[in-house]
Every structure is written in C-alpha cells, then in structure tokens.
C-alpha positions in Angstrom: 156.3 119.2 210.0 158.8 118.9 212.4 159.7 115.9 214.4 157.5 117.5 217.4 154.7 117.0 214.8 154.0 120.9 214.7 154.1 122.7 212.0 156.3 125.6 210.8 153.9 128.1 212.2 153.5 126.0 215.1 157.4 125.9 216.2 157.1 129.8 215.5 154.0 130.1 218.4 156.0 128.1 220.9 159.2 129.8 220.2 157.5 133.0 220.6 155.6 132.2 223.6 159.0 131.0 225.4 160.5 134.2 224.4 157.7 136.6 225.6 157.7 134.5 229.3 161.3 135.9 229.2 160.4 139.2 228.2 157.2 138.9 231.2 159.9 137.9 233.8 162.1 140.6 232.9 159.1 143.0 232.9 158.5 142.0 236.3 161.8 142.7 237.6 162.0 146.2 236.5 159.2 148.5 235.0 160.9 151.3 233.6 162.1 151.8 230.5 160.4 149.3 228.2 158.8 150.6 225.4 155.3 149.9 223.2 157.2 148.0 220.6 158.6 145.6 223.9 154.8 145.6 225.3 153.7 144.2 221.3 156.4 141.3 221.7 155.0 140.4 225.1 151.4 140.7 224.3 151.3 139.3 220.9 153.7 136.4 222.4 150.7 135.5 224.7 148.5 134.8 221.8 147.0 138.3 222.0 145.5 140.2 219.1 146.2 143.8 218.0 144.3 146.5 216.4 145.0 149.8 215.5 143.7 152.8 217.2 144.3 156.6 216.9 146.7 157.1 218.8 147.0 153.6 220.4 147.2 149.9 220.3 144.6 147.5 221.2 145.3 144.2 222.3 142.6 141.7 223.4 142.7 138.2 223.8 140.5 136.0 221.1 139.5 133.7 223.9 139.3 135.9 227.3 137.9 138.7 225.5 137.2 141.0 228.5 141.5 141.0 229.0 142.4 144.2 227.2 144.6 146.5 226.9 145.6 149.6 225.2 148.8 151.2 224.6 150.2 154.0 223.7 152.4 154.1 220.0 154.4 156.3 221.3 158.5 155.0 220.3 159.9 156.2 223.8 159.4 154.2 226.8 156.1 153.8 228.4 154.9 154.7 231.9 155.5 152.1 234.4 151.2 151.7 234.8 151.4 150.1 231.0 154.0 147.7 232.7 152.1 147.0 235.3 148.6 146.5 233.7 150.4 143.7 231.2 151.3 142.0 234.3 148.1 141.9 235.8 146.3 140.9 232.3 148.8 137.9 232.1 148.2 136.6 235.7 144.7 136.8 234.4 145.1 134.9 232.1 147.6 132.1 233.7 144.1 131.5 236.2 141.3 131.4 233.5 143.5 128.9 231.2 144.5 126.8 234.8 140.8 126.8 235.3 139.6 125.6 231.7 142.5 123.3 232.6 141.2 122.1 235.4 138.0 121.5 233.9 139.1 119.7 231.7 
C-alpha cells in the first residue's frame, strides 16, 4: 500500500492513465504518424480492454460497451481516421463518466 492508500496495481492505473492523457493531448495536436502500438498505450491507458482479431485489435470499454474500436496491427503508422476515431471515443467517454458523475 502506498501512502495514497492504493495499492501497487493501483499507483500503476493512475500512472498510466496520466501518461495516456499525455499521449491523447499529443494525439490531438498532430495525427500523423502514430502507430497501433501508440493507439494500445492510449486506449489501454483509458481503462479499455483489448482482444485479438485477425488482422486487428479490438478495444472496448468494460463499462460503455458500445465505445469500440478496431485497429489495425499493422507496425507502421496508422491512417490519420484511427487517430481521429480514438479522439472521438475518448470525448465519449469524458461525457458518459461526467454524467454518471453528475448523477451521482
């Protein structure tokens, strides 16, 4: 435990989640030339799951299931629309979780 009261995996989430809003704000500033492994980081880092497909990645959310995404495996960069849909997905998901906030 640390002196947060969170545990080991704990401290590992936040860290993670501070280093993919980074990686988001970055990703917003410039589209091109990120690739799947930097799309994993960001996704993952926003408590998204992944599952293996063919020839893709599949990331869903274990809350929000309907925010999905797929992405390619390829190790060069992605298209700017993969970019772009991670983006939209995460605003997504900033409103439903200021919602269930707000809710209470």
């Amino acid at each position: 435990m640390s002196s947060f009261g969170l545990s080991d995996r704990g401290l590992r989430k936040v860290a993670a989640l501070g280093r993919a809003k980074k990686l988001r704000l970055r990703m917003s500033q410039t589209k091109a030339d990120w690739t799947g492994a930097d799309l994993e980081r960001l996704y993952l880092g926003h408590g998204f799951q992944v599952r293996e497909g063919a020839k893709h990645r599949i990331y869903s959310h274990p809350v929000h299931r309907h925010l999905r995404a797929t992405v390619t495996r390829s190790p060069q960069a992605v298209a700017t629309g993969y970019i772009q849909e991670a983006l939209s997905l995460l605003d997504q998901l900033d409103e439903l979780n200021a919602r269930a906030q707000e809710k209470g």
